[in-house]
PDB file of C-alpha atoms and ligand atoms in Angstrom:
ATOM      1  CA  MET A   1       1.315 -10.917 -12.535  1.00 77.00           C
ATOM      2  CA  THR A   2      -0.864  -9.091 -15.076  1.00 88.00           C
ATOM      3  CA  GLU A   3      -2.096  -5.515 -14.542  1.00 89.00           C
ATOM      4  CA  GLU A   4      -5.562  -6.932 -13.980  1.00 90.00           C
ATOM      5  CA  GLN A   5      -4.432  -9.457 -11.349  1.00 89.00           C
ATOM      6  CA  TRP A   6      -2.364  -6.752  -9.616  1.00 90.00           C
ATOM      7  CA  GLY A   7      -5.365  -4.393  -9.611  1.00 92.00           C
ATOM      8  CA  GLU A   8      -7.571  -7.172  -8.250  1.00 93.00           C
ATOM      9  CA  LEU A   9      -5.088  -7.818  -5.421  1.00 93.00           C
ATOM     10  CA  LEU A  10      -4.944  -4.093  -4.582  1.00 94.00           C
ATOM     11  CA  ASP A  11      -8.747  -4.012  -4.488  1.00 94.00           C
ATOM     12  CA  LEU A  12      -8.751  -6.961  -2.064  1.00 95.00           C
ATOM     13  CA  ASP A  13      -6.045  -5.258   0.014  1.00 93.00           C
ATOM     14  CA  ALA A  14      -8.155  -2.081   0.093  1.00 93.00           C
ATOM     15  CA  ASP A  15     -11.233  -4.039   1.060  1.00 94.00           C
ATOM     16  CA  VAL A  16      -9.567  -5.987   3.877  1.00 96.00           C
ATOM     17  CA  LEU A  17      -7.609  -3.016   5.262  1.00 96.00           C
ATOM     18  CA  ALA A  18     -10.308  -0.332   4.812  1.00 94.00           C
ATOM     19  CA  GLY A  19     -11.106  -0.234   8.546  1.00 95.00           C
ATOM     20  CA  ALA A  20      -7.428  -0.171   9.520  1.00 95.00           C
ATOM     21  CA  PHE A  21      -6.747   2.692   7.089  1.00 96.00           C
ATOM     22  CA  ALA A  22      -9.787   4.597   8.376  1.00 97.00           C
ATOM     23  CA  ALA A  23      -8.361   4.270  11.911  1.00 96.00           C
ATOM     24  CA  LEU A  24      -4.903   5.347  10.730  1.00 96.00           C
ATOM     25  CA  VAL A  25      -6.320   8.415   8.956  1.00 97.00           C
ATOM     26  CA  ALA A  26      -8.571   9.249  11.928  1.00 96.00           C
ATOM     27  CA  GLU A  27      -5.478   9.603  14.098  1.00 93.00           C
ATOM     28  CA  LEU A  28      -3.484  11.812  11.746  1.00 94.00           C
ATOM     29  CA  PRO A  29      -2.457  14.944  13.616  1.00 91.00           C
ATOM     30  CA  VAL A  30      -3.850  17.349  11.032  1.00 89.00           C
ATOM     31  CA  PRO A  31      -4.571  20.746  12.615  1.00 83.00           C
ATOM     32  CA  ARG A  32      -7.087  21.900   9.980  1.00 87.00           C
ATOM     33  CA  SER A  33      -9.202  20.033   7.489  1.00 92.00           C
ATOM     34  CA  PRO A  34      -7.440  19.880   4.121  1.00 96.00           C
ATOM     35  CA  GLU A  35      -9.385  20.805   0.991  1.00 96.00           C
ATOM     36  CA  ARG A  36      -6.957  19.752  -1.718  1.00 97.00           C
ATOM     37  CA  ILE A  37      -5.269  16.383  -1.294  1.00 98.00           C
ATOM     38  CA  VAL A  38      -2.878  14.599  -3.658  1.00 98.00           C
ATOM     39  CA  ASP A  39      -2.539  10.801  -3.318  1.00 98.00           C
ATOM     40  CA  LEU A  40       0.667   9.623  -5.022  1.00 98.00           C
ATOM     41  CA  GLY A  41       0.716   5.991  -6.190  1.00 98.00           C
ATOM     42  CA  THR A  42      -2.906   5.683  -5.136  1.00 98.00           C
ATOM     43  CA  GLY A  43      -3.431   2.093  -6.326  1.00 96.00           C
ATOM     44  CA  THR A  44      -7.172   1.439  -6.335  1.00 96.00           C
ATOM     45  CA  GLY A  45      -7.817   4.069  -3.676  1.00 95.00           C
ATOM     46  CA  VAL A  46      -7.484   2.656  -0.158  1.00 96.00           C
ATOM     47  CA  GLY A  47      -5.971   5.912   1.127  1.00 97.00           C
ATOM     48  CA  THR A  48      -8.070   8.177  -1.090  1.00 98.00           C
ATOM     49  CA  PHE A  49     -11.325   6.791   0.313  1.00 97.00           C
ATOM     50  CA  ALA A  50     -10.162   6.917   3.933  1.00 97.00           C
ATOM     51  CA  LEU A  51      -9.116  10.562   3.420  1.00 97.00           C
ATOM     52  CA  LEU A  52     -12.347  11.566   1.648  1.00 97.00           C
ATOM     53  CA  THR A  53     -14.338  10.041   4.483  1.00 96.00           C
ATOM     54  CA  ARG A  54     -12.415  11.801   7.239  1.00 96.00           C
ATOM     55  CA  PHE A  55     -12.288  15.151   5.410  1.00 97.00           C
ATOM     56  CA  PRO A  56     -15.746  15.714   3.918  1.00 95.00           C
ATOM     57  CA  ASP A  57     -14.812  19.027   2.235  1.00 95.00           C
ATOM     58  CA  ALA A  58     -11.752  17.615   0.501  1.00 97.00           C
ATOM     59  CA  HIS A  59     -11.134  16.683  -3.126  1.00 97.00           C
ATOM     60  CA  VAL A  60      -8.406  14.172  -4.000  1.00 98.00           C
ATOM     61  CA  THR A  61      -6.155  14.134  -7.040  1.00 98.00           C
ATOM     62  CA  ALA A  62      -5.234  10.458  -7.281  1.00 98.00           C
ATOM     63  CA  VAL A  63      -2.041   9.739  -9.248  1.00 98.00           C
ATOM     64  CA  ASP A  64      -0.816   6.387 -10.507  1.00 98.00           C
ATOM     65  CA  VAL A  65       1.210   4.977 -13.385  1.00 97.00           C
ATOM     66  CA  SER A  66      -1.342   2.195 -13.888  1.00 96.00           C
ATOM     67  CA  ALA A  67      -4.402   3.002 -15.998  1.00 96.00           C
ATOM     68  CA  GLU A  68      -6.006  -0.228 -14.752  1.00 95.00           C
ATOM     69  CA  ASN A  69      -5.645   0.813 -11.091  1.00 96.00           C
ATOM     70  CA  LEU A  70      -7.131   4.224 -11.864  1.00 98.00           C
ATOM     71  CA  ARG A  71     -10.026   2.613 -13.751  1.00 97.00           C
ATOM     72  CA  ARG A  72     -10.773   0.500 -10.693  1.00 96.00           C
ATOM     73  CA  LEU A  73     -10.433   3.527  -8.411  1.00 97.00           C
ATOM     74  CA  GLN A  74     -12.969   5.474 -10.498  1.00 97.00           C
ATOM     75  CA  GLU A  75     -15.358   2.521 -10.430  1.00 96.00           C
ATOM     76  CA  ASN A  76     -14.932   2.249  -6.632  1.00 96.00           C
ATOM     77  CA  ALA A  77     -15.452   6.010  -6.240  1.00 97.00           C
ATOM     78  CA  ARG A  78     -18.702   5.907  -8.238  1.00 97.00           C
ATOM     79  CA  ALA A  79     -19.934   2.918  -6.203  1.00 96.00           C
ATOM     80  CA  ARG A  80     -19.335   4.935  -3.009  1.00 95.00           C
ATOM     81  CA  GLY A  81     -20.981   8.081  -4.388  1.00 96.00           C
ATOM     82  CA  LEU A  82     -17.607   9.867  -4.280  1.00 97.00           C
ATOM     83  CA  GLY A  83     -16.993  10.164  -8.037  1.00 96.00           C
ATOM     84  CA  ASP A  84     -17.231  13.960  -8.062  1.00 97.00           C
ATOM     85  CA  ARG A  85     -14.575  14.327  -5.335  1.00 98.00           C
ATOM     86  CA  VAL A  86     -11.824  12.325  -7.050  1.00 98.00           C
ATOM     87  CA  HIS A  87      -9.814  13.376 -10.052  1.00 97.00           C
ATOM     88  CA  THR A  88      -7.438  10.756 -11.454  1.00 98.00           C
ATOM     89  CA  VAL A  89      -4.129  11.496 -13.163  1.00 98.00           C
ATOM     90  CA  GLU A  90      -2.181   8.801 -14.989  1.00 98.00           C
ATOM     91  CA  ALA A  91       1.494   9.631 -14.601  1.00 98.00           C
ATOM     92  CA  ASP A  92       4.861   7.990 -14.106  1.00 98.00           C
ATOM     93  CA  LEU A  93       6.338   9.653 -11.012  1.00 98.00           C
ATOM     94  CA  ASP A  94       9.810   8.660 -12.192  1.00 98.00           C
ATOM     95  CA  ALA A  95       9.368  10.945 -15.214  1.00 97.00           C
ATOM     96  CA  ASP A  96       8.469  14.650 -15.311  1.00 96.00           C
ATOM     97  CA  TRP A  97       5.527  15.246 -13.005  1.00 98.00           C
ATOM     98  CA  PRO A  98       2.283  16.690 -14.354  1.00 97.00           C
ATOM     99  CA  ASP A  99       0.980  19.912 -12.807  1.00 97.00           C
ATOM    100  CA  LEU A 100      -0.618  18.617  -9.602  1.00 97.00           C
ATOM    101  CA  ALA A 101      -1.350  22.120  -8.339  1.00 96.00           C
ATOM    102  CA  ALA A 102      -3.483  23.219 -11.300  1.00 91.00           C
ATOM    103  CA  SER A 103      -6.485  23.896  -9.062  1.00 89.00           C
ATOM    104  CA  GLY A 104      -4.355  25.184  -6.176  1.00 95.00           C
ATOM    105  CA  ALA A 105      -1.425  23.762  -4.236  1.00 97.00           C
ATOM    106  CA  PRO A 106      -2.415  20.773  -2.097  1.00 97.00           C
ATOM    107  CA  ASP A 107      -2.602  21.216   1.651  1.00 95.00           C
ATOM    108  CA  LEU A 108      -2.081  17.483   2.147  1.00 97.00           C
ATOM    109  CA  VAL A 109       0.042  15.100   0.086  1.00 98.00           C
ATOM    110  CA  TRP A 110      -0.358  11.398   0.890  1.00 98.00           C
ATOM    111  CA  ALA A 111       1.900   8.621  -0.392  1.00 98.00           C
ATOM    112  CA  SER A 112       1.235   5.100   0.857  1.00 98.00           C
ATOM    113  CA  ALA A 113       3.374   2.116  -0.077  1.00 97.00           C
ATOM    114  CA  SER A 114       4.358   3.870  -3.285  1.00 97.00           C
ATOM    115  CA  LEU A 115       7.565   5.869  -2.830  1.00 98.00           C
ATOM    116  CA  HIS A 116       9.686   2.739  -2.387  1.00 96.00           C
ATOM    117  CA  HIS A 117       8.755   1.794  -5.968  1.00 96.00           C
ATOM    118  CA  LEU A 118      10.364   4.925  -7.393  1.00 97.00           C
ATOM    119  CA  ALA A 119      13.828   5.012  -8.911  1.00 96.00           C
ATOM    120  CA  ASP A 120      14.917   7.894  -6.666  1.00 97.00           C
ATOM    121  CA  PRO A 121      12.684   8.631  -3.665  1.00 97.00           C
ATOM    122  CA  ALA A 122      14.861  11.647  -2.764  1.00 98.00           C
ATOM    123  CA  VAL A 123      13.875  13.346  -6.032  1.00 98.00           C
ATOM    124  CA  ALA A 124      10.197  12.587  -5.326  1.00 98.00           C
ATOM    125  CA  LEU A 125      10.469  13.992  -1.772  1.00 98.00           C
ATOM    126  CA  GLY A 126      11.927  17.226  -3.174  1.00 97.00           C
ATOM    127  CA  ARG A 127       9.045  17.514  -5.637  1.00 98.00           C
ATOM    128  CA  ILE A 128       6.499  16.890  -2.877  1.00 98.00           C
ATOM    129  CA  ARG A 129       8.134  19.592  -0.752  1.00 97.00           C
ATOM    130  CA  ASP A 130       7.864  22.066  -3.655  1.00 96.00           C
ATOM    131  CA  LEU A 131       4.297  21.020  -4.475  1.00 97.00           C
ATOM    132  CA  LEU A 132       2.795  21.535  -1.012  1.00 96.00           C
ATOM    133  CA  ALA A 133       0.962  24.734  -0.110  1.00 95.00           C
ATOM    134  CA  PRO A 134       2.696  26.788   2.611  1.00 92.00           C
ATOM    135  CA  GLY A 135       1.900  25.103   5.922  1.00 90.00           C
ATOM    136  CA  GLY A 136       0.755  21.962   4.129  1.00 94.00           C
ATOM    137  CA  LEU A 137       1.461  18.464   5.382  1.00 96.00           C
ATOM    138  CA  PHE A 138       2.971  15.387   3.833  1.00 98.00           C
ATOM    139  CA  THR A 139       1.864  11.985   5.125  1.00 98.00           C
ATOM    140  CA  LEU A 140       4.140   9.132   4.205  1.00 98.00           C
ATOM    141  CA  VAL A 141       2.974   5.579   4.850  1.00 98.00           C
ATOM    142  CA  GLU A 142       5.431   2.789   4.156  1.00 97.00           C
ATOM    143  CA  LEU A 143       5.368  -0.932   4.707  1.00 90.00           C
ATOM    144  CA  THR A 144       8.321  -2.979   5.773  1.00 78.00           C
ATOM    145  CA  ASP A 145       7.084  -6.350   4.584  1.00 80.00           C
ATOM    146  CA  PHE A 146       4.403  -8.313   2.795  1.00 85.00           C
ATOM    147  CA  PRO A 147       1.456  -9.262   5.036  1.00 95.00           C
ATOM    148  CA  ARG A 148       1.384 -12.554   6.941  1.00 96.00           C
ATOM    149  CA  PHE A 149      -1.600 -14.883   7.217  1.00 97.00           C
ATOM    150  CA  LEU A 150      -0.750 -18.158   8.963  1.00 97.00           C
ATOM    151  CA  PRO A 151       0.172 -19.258  12.491  1.00 95.00           C
ATOM    152  CA  ALA A 152       3.901 -19.940  12.936  1.00 92.00           C
ATOM    153  CA  ASP A 153       3.334 -23.726  13.159  1.00 94.00           C
ATOM    154  CA  ALA A 154       1.423 -23.944   9.859  1.00 94.00           C
ATOM    155  CA  PRO A 155       1.063 -25.753   7.600  1.00 95.00           C
ATOM    156  CA  ALA A 156       1.399 -28.968   9.626  1.00 94.00           C
ATOM    157  CA  GLU A 157       3.754 -30.635   7.117  1.00 93.00           C
ATOM    158  CA  ARG A 158       6.070 -27.584   6.795  1.00 96.00           C
ATOM    159  CA  PRO A 159       5.833 -25.408   9.954  1.00 96.00           C
ATOM    160  CA  GLY A 160       7.351 -21.962   9.546  1.00 95.00           C
ATOM    161  CA  LEU A 161       6.735 -21.951   5.776  1.00 96.00           C
ATOM    162  CA  GLU A 162       5.495 -18.376   5.729  1.00 96.00           C
ATOM    163  CA  GLU A 163       8.591 -17.092   7.526  1.00 96.00           C
ATOM    164  CA  ARG A 164      10.829 -18.818   4.986  1.00 97.00           C
ATOM    165  CA  CYS A 165       8.748 -17.307   2.164  1.00 96.00           C
ATOM    166  CA  HIS A 166       9.352 -13.870   3.661  1.00 95.00           C
ATOM    167  CA  GLU A 167      13.082 -14.490   3.899  1.00 95.00           C
ATOM    168  CA  ALA A 168      13.039 -15.489   0.223  1.00 95.00           C
ATOM    169  CA  ILE A 169      11.121 -12.345  -0.762  1.00 93.00           C
ATOM    170  CA  ALA A 170      13.506 -10.182   1.249  1.00 92.00           C
ATOM    171  CA  ARG A 171      16.388 -11.580  -0.853  1.00 92.00           C
ATOM    172  CA  VAL A 172      14.533 -10.819  -4.090  1.00 92.00           C
ATOM    173  CA  ASN A 173      13.484  -7.338  -2.903  1.00 89.00           C
ATOM    174  CA  ALA A 174      17.027  -6.473  -1.838  1.00 89.00           C
ATOM    175  CA  ALA A 175      17.979  -6.794  -5.518  1.00 88.00           C
ATOM    176  CA  HIS A 176      14.827  -5.465  -7.193  1.00 89.00           C
ATOM    177  CA  VAL A 177      13.077  -3.105  -4.720  1.00 90.00           C
ATOM    178  CA  PRO A 178      16.085  -1.542  -2.983  1.00 90.00           C
ATOM    179  CA  HIS A 179      14.138   1.334  -1.398  1.00 93.00           C
ATOM    180  CA  LEU A 180      11.775  -0.902   0.563  1.00 92.00           C
ATOM    181  CA  GLY A 181      12.694  -0.291   4.201  1.00 89.00           C
ATOM    182  CA  LEU A 182      14.683   2.882   3.438  1.00 94.00           C
ATOM    183  CA  ASP A 183      15.507   5.161   6.370  1.00 96.00           C
ATOM    184  CA  TRP A 184      12.555   7.429   5.565  1.00 97.00           C
ATOM    185  CA  GLN A 185      13.049   9.616   8.626  1.00 97.00           C
ATOM    186  CA  SER A 186      16.508  10.650   7.365  1.00 97.00           C
ATOM    187  CA  ALA A 187      15.261  10.968   3.785  1.00 98.00           C
ATOM    188  CA  LEU A 188      12.469  13.317   4.901  1.00 98.00           C
ATOM    189  CA  THR A 189      14.864  15.452   6.916  1.00 97.00           C
ATOM    190  CA  ALA A 190      17.376  15.572   4.061  1.00 97.00           C
ATOM    191  CA  ALA A 191      14.595  16.804   1.754  1.00 97.00           C
ATOM    192  CA  GLY A 192      13.872  19.722   4.104  1.00 95.00           C
ATOM    193  CA  PHE A 193      10.858  18.326   5.955  1.00 97.00           C
ATOM    194  CA  THR A 194      10.306  18.568   9.688  1.00 95.00           C
ATOM    195  CA  VAL A 195       8.784  15.362  11.003  1.00 96.00           C
ATOM    196  CA  ALA A 196       5.899  16.294  13.291  1.00 94.00           C
ATOM    197  CA  ALA A 197       4.809  12.746  14.098  1.00 95.00           C
ATOM    198  CA  HIS A 198       5.923   9.191  13.486  1.00 97.00           C
ATOM    199  CA  ARG A 199       4.391   5.923  14.581  1.00 95.00           C
ATOM    200  CA  ASP A 200       4.213   2.235  13.759  1.00 95.00           C
ATOM    201  CA  VAL A 201       0.746   0.900  13.084  1.00 95.00           C
ATOM    202  CA  ALA A 202       0.022  -2.820  13.450  1.00 95.00           C
ATOM    203  CA  MET A 203      -2.988  -4.015  11.458  1.00 95.00           C
ATOM    204  CA  SER A 204      -4.750  -7.290  12.128  1.00 96.00           C
ATOM    205  CA  VAL A 205      -7.886  -8.499  10.359  1.00 97.00           C
ATOM    206  CA  ALA A 206      -9.495 -11.894  10.987  1.00 94.00           C
ATOM    207  CA  TRP A 207     -11.610 -13.689   8.414  1.00 91.00           C
ATOM    208  CA  ALA A 208     -14.730 -13.074  10.485  1.00 90.00           C
ATOM    209  CA  GLU A 209     -14.125  -9.329  10.112  1.00 93.00           C
ATOM    210  CA  SER A 210     -13.828  -9.319   6.313  1.00 93.00           C
ATOM    211  CA  PRO A 211     -15.102 -11.877   3.804  1.00 93.00           C
ATOM    212  CA  SER A 212     -12.235 -10.910   1.460  1.00 95.00           C
ATOM    213  CA  VAL A 213      -9.511 -12.210   3.801  1.00 97.00           C
ATOM    214  CA  GLY A 214      -9.271 -15.652   2.160  1.00 96.00           C
ATOM    215  CA  ARG A 215      -9.031 -14.359  -1.407  1.00 96.00           C
ATOM    216  CA  TYR A 216      -6.556 -11.695  -0.288  1.00 97.00           C
ATOM    217  CA  ALA A 217      -4.361 -14.349   1.352  1.00 97.00           C
ATOM    218  CA  LEU A 218      -4.639 -16.574  -1.733  1.00 97.00           C
ATOM    219  CA  GLY A 219      -3.702 -13.708  -4.091  1.00 96.00           C
ATOM    220  CA  THR A 220      -0.776 -12.591  -1.942  1.00 96.00           C
ATOM    221  CA  LEU A 221       0.637 -16.113  -1.581  1.00 96.00           C
ATOM    222  CA  ARG A 222       0.321 -16.578  -5.354  1.00 96.00           C
ATOM    223  CA  ARG A 223       2.279 -13.379  -5.842  1.00 94.00           C
ATOM    224  CA  ILE A 224       4.915 -14.610  -3.399  1.00 94.00           C
ATOM    225  CA  ARG A 225       5.086 -17.888  -5.368  1.00 96.00           C
ATOM    226  CA  GLN A 226       5.633 -15.937  -8.579  1.00 94.00           C
ATOM    227  CA  THR A 227       8.193 -13.542  -7.090  1.00 92.00           C
ATOM    228  CA  ALA A 228      10.270 -15.830  -4.909  1.00 93.00           C
ATOM    229  CA  GLY A 229       9.194 -19.408  -5.631  1.00 95.00           C
ATOM    230  CA  ASP A 230      12.553 -20.228  -7.177  1.00 95.00           C
ATOM    231  CA  GLN A 231      14.265 -19.347  -3.879  1.00 95.00           C
ATOM    232  CA  LEU A 232      12.357 -21.963  -1.870  1.00 97.00           C
ATOM    233  CA  ALA A 233      13.323 -25.546  -1.062  1.00 97.00           C
ATOM    234  CA  ALA A 234      11.335 -28.130  -3.040  1.00 97.00           C
ATOM    235  CA  GLU A 235       9.334 -29.254   0.032  1.00 97.00           C
ATOM    236  CA  ASP A 236       8.401 -25.650   0.857  1.00 97.00           C
ATOM    237  CA  LEU A 237       7.406 -24.978  -2.731  1.00 97.00           C
ATOM    238  CA  ALA A 238       5.168 -28.059  -2.729  1.00 97.00           C
ATOM    239  CA  ALA A 239       3.541 -26.944   0.546  1.00 97.00           C
ATOM    240  CA  LEU A 240       3.024 -23.440  -0.861  1.00 97.00           C
ATOM    241  CA  ASP A 241       1.467 -24.936  -3.989  1.00 97.00           C
ATOM    242  CA  ARG A 242      -1.013 -26.868  -1.845  1.00 97.00           C
ATOM    243  CA  LEU A 243      -1.992 -23.639  -0.060  1.00 97.00           C
ATOM    244  CA  ILE A 244      -2.557 -21.714  -3.306  1.00 97.00           C
ATOM    245  CA  ASP A 245      -4.488 -24.488  -5.034  1.00 97.00           C
ATOM    246  CA  ALA A 246      -7.909 -22.887  -4.534  1.00 96.00           C
ATOM    247  CA  ASP A 247      -9.789 -26.162  -5.091  1.00 97.00           C
ATOM    248  CA  GLY A 248      -7.383 -28.522  -3.300  1.00 96.00           C
ATOM    249  CA  PRO A 249      -7.872 -29.996   0.179  1.00 96.00           C
ATOM    250  CA  GLY A 250      -4.886 -27.988   1.570  1.00 95.00           C
ATOM    251  CA  SER A 251      -6.088 -24.668   0.152  1.00 97.00           C
ATOM    252  CA  ILE A 252      -5.706 -21.577   2.312  1.00 97.00           C
ATOM    253  CA  LEU A 253      -9.366 -20.927   1.477  1.00 97.00           C
ATOM    254  CA  ARG A 254     -10.286 -23.969   3.626  1.00 96.00           C
ATOM    255  CA  ARG A 255      -8.399 -22.844   6.732  1.00 95.00           C
ATOM    256  CA  ASP A 256     -10.191 -21.175   9.622  1.00 93.00           C
ATOM    257  CA  ASP A 257      -7.025 -19.794  11.256  1.00 94.00           C
ATOM    258  CA  VAL A 258      -6.184 -17.147   8.661  1.00 96.00           C
ATOM    259  CA  VAL A 259      -5.560 -13.667  10.080  1.00 97.00           C
ATOM    260  CA  VAL A 260      -4.092 -10.808   8.034  1.00 97.00           C
ATOM    261  CA  ARG A 261      -1.212  -9.271   9.959  1.00 97.00           C
ATOM    262  CA  THR A 262       0.676  -6.347   8.524  1.00 96.00           C
ATOM    263  CA  GLU A 263       2.446  -3.206   9.663  1.00 96.00           C
ATOM    264  CA  ARG A 264       2.785   0.336   8.410  1.00 96.00           C
ATOM    265  CA  GLN A 265       5.102   3.127   9.431  1.00 97.00           C
ATOM    266  CA  VAL A 266       3.552   6.581   9.260  1.00 97.00           C
ATOM    267  CA  TRP A 267       5.259   9.971   9.170  1.00 98.00           C
ATOM    268  CA  VAL A 268       3.523  13.329   9.159  1.00 97.00           C
ATOM    269  CA  ALA A 269       5.909  16.018   7.973  1.00 97.00           C
ATOM    270  CA  SER A 270       5.786  19.717   7.195  1.00 94.00           C
ATOM    271  CA  THR A 271       7.947  22.203   5.366  1.00 88.00           C
ATOM    272  CA  PRO A 272       9.044  25.569   6.767  1.00 79.00           C
ATOM    273  CA  VAL A 273       6.444  28.289   6.185  1.00 77.00           C
ATOM    274  CA  PRO A 274       8.093  31.220   4.330  1.00 72.00           C
ATOM    275  CA  ALA A 275       8.385  34.331   6.526  1.00 72.00           C
TER     276      ALA A 275
HETATM  277  C1  LIG B   1       1.810  -1.162  -3.332  1.00 87.29           C
HETATM  278  S1  LIG B   1       0.800  -0.149  -4.298  1.00 87.29           S
HETATM  279  C2  LIG B   1       0.162   0.983  -3.068  1.00 87.29           C
HETATM  280  C3  LIG B   1      -1.256   1.358  -3.335  1.00 87.29           C
HETATM  281  C4  LIG B   1      -1.913   2.197  -2.249  1.00 87.29           C
HETATM  282  N1  LIG B   1      -1.343   3.533  -2.202  1.00 87.29           N
HETATM  283  C5  LIG B   1      -1.825   1.524  -0.895  1.00 87.29           C
HETATM  284  O1  LIG B   1      -1.515   2.180   0.093  1.00 87.29           O
HETATM  285  O2  LIG B   1      -2.122   0.324  -0.807  1.00 87.29           O
HETATM  286  C6  LIG B   1       1.961   0.868  -5.168  1.00 87.29           C
HETATM  287  C7  LIG B   1       1.292   1.760  -6.193  1.00 87.29           C
HETATM  288  O3  LIG B   1       2.268   2.664  -6.720  1.00 87.29           O
HETATM  289  C8  LIG B   1       2.103   2.734  -8.126  1.00 87.29           C
HETATM  290  N2  LIG B   1       3.384   3.098  -8.736  1.00 87.29           N
HETATM  291  C9  LIG B   1       4.522   2.351  -8.772  1.00 87.29           C
HETATM  292  N3  LIG B   1       5.481   2.989  -9.466  1.00 87.29           N
HETATM  293  C10 LIG B   1       4.937   4.175  -9.865  1.00 87.29           C
HETATM  294  C11 LIG B   1       5.423   5.260 -10.638  1.00 87.29           C
HETATM  295  N4  LIG B   1       6.655   5.266 -11.150  1.00 87.29           N
HETATM  296  N5  LIG B   1       4.598   6.309 -10.870  1.00 87.29           N
HETATM  297  C12 LIG B   1       3.333   6.317 -10.373  1.00 87.29           C
HETATM  298  N6  LIG B   1       2.807   5.313  -9.644  1.00 87.29           N
HETATM  299  C13 LIG B   1       3.607   4.245  -9.386  1.00 87.29           C
HETATM  300  C14 LIG B   1       1.652   1.331  -8.518  1.00 87.29           C
HETATM  301  O4  LIG B   1       1.008   1.332  -9.789  1.00 87.29           O
HETATM  302  C15 LIG B   1       0.722   0.982  -7.366  1.00 87.29           C
HETATM  303  O5  LIG B   1      -0.589   1.373  -7.626  1.00 87.29           O
END
């Protein structure tokens, strides 16, 4: 998948899940409105925009290794009239971190679906702990899986296809994305955080609720095809190919039963305030 295709998929993800992220952010147990927020592995800004909307006095420093994602984020910020409240920083969080406290230590650090990509999340958690202002909060959002789109009995010729795709991806991820599904609660505690809140958030978005659902499903299934296609039986691969053929009669774009279903785990954690 090229940087551009990946950025496009993140934009679709942000579009489809914007309401769900707004609800997630609305329920964060944050005692006082943060002013300086850092979003680590921001993507194209799904979390940044939810945070800026909930906290109208806040500015976000949005960090990502991908210049293309940050370009899209800036474009999205301008389109929403939020350009002057977002500062982007291109940085590889596996390397030395840039100074993310140049204009004051952040009172909220947010990392959504990004820490599992890092070589050593424990190192990142230690840096986040040291970066936060005294009394500041860290919100960690992690996903356990790729989203699902189809009913269990679809498609008619290969029922259960999506489940088998997910089993195939899990095998690939176990080798290539080993920190997906890490025991984050223990990792946070080991890094010196106190977990103030933890919950599982189920997100469900039907096509009628977002016109981007079809293209999001198509893009995600294409990514699954690219990542784990070689793990599938020939009949499953053929059925998947019919779903991702945008112009074909079996295309997912022609189905009226597509619902995005995904889950996030959310932790809100603090560090001890020095006496
Ligand atoms: C799955 S996306 C999550 C995007 C967004 N935060 C969200 O909640 O949807 C993971 C993001 O982490 C970024 N990322 C991955 N490895 C990184 C690294 N070493 N340093 C900085 N960003 C990284 C990717 O470029 C991508 O934008």
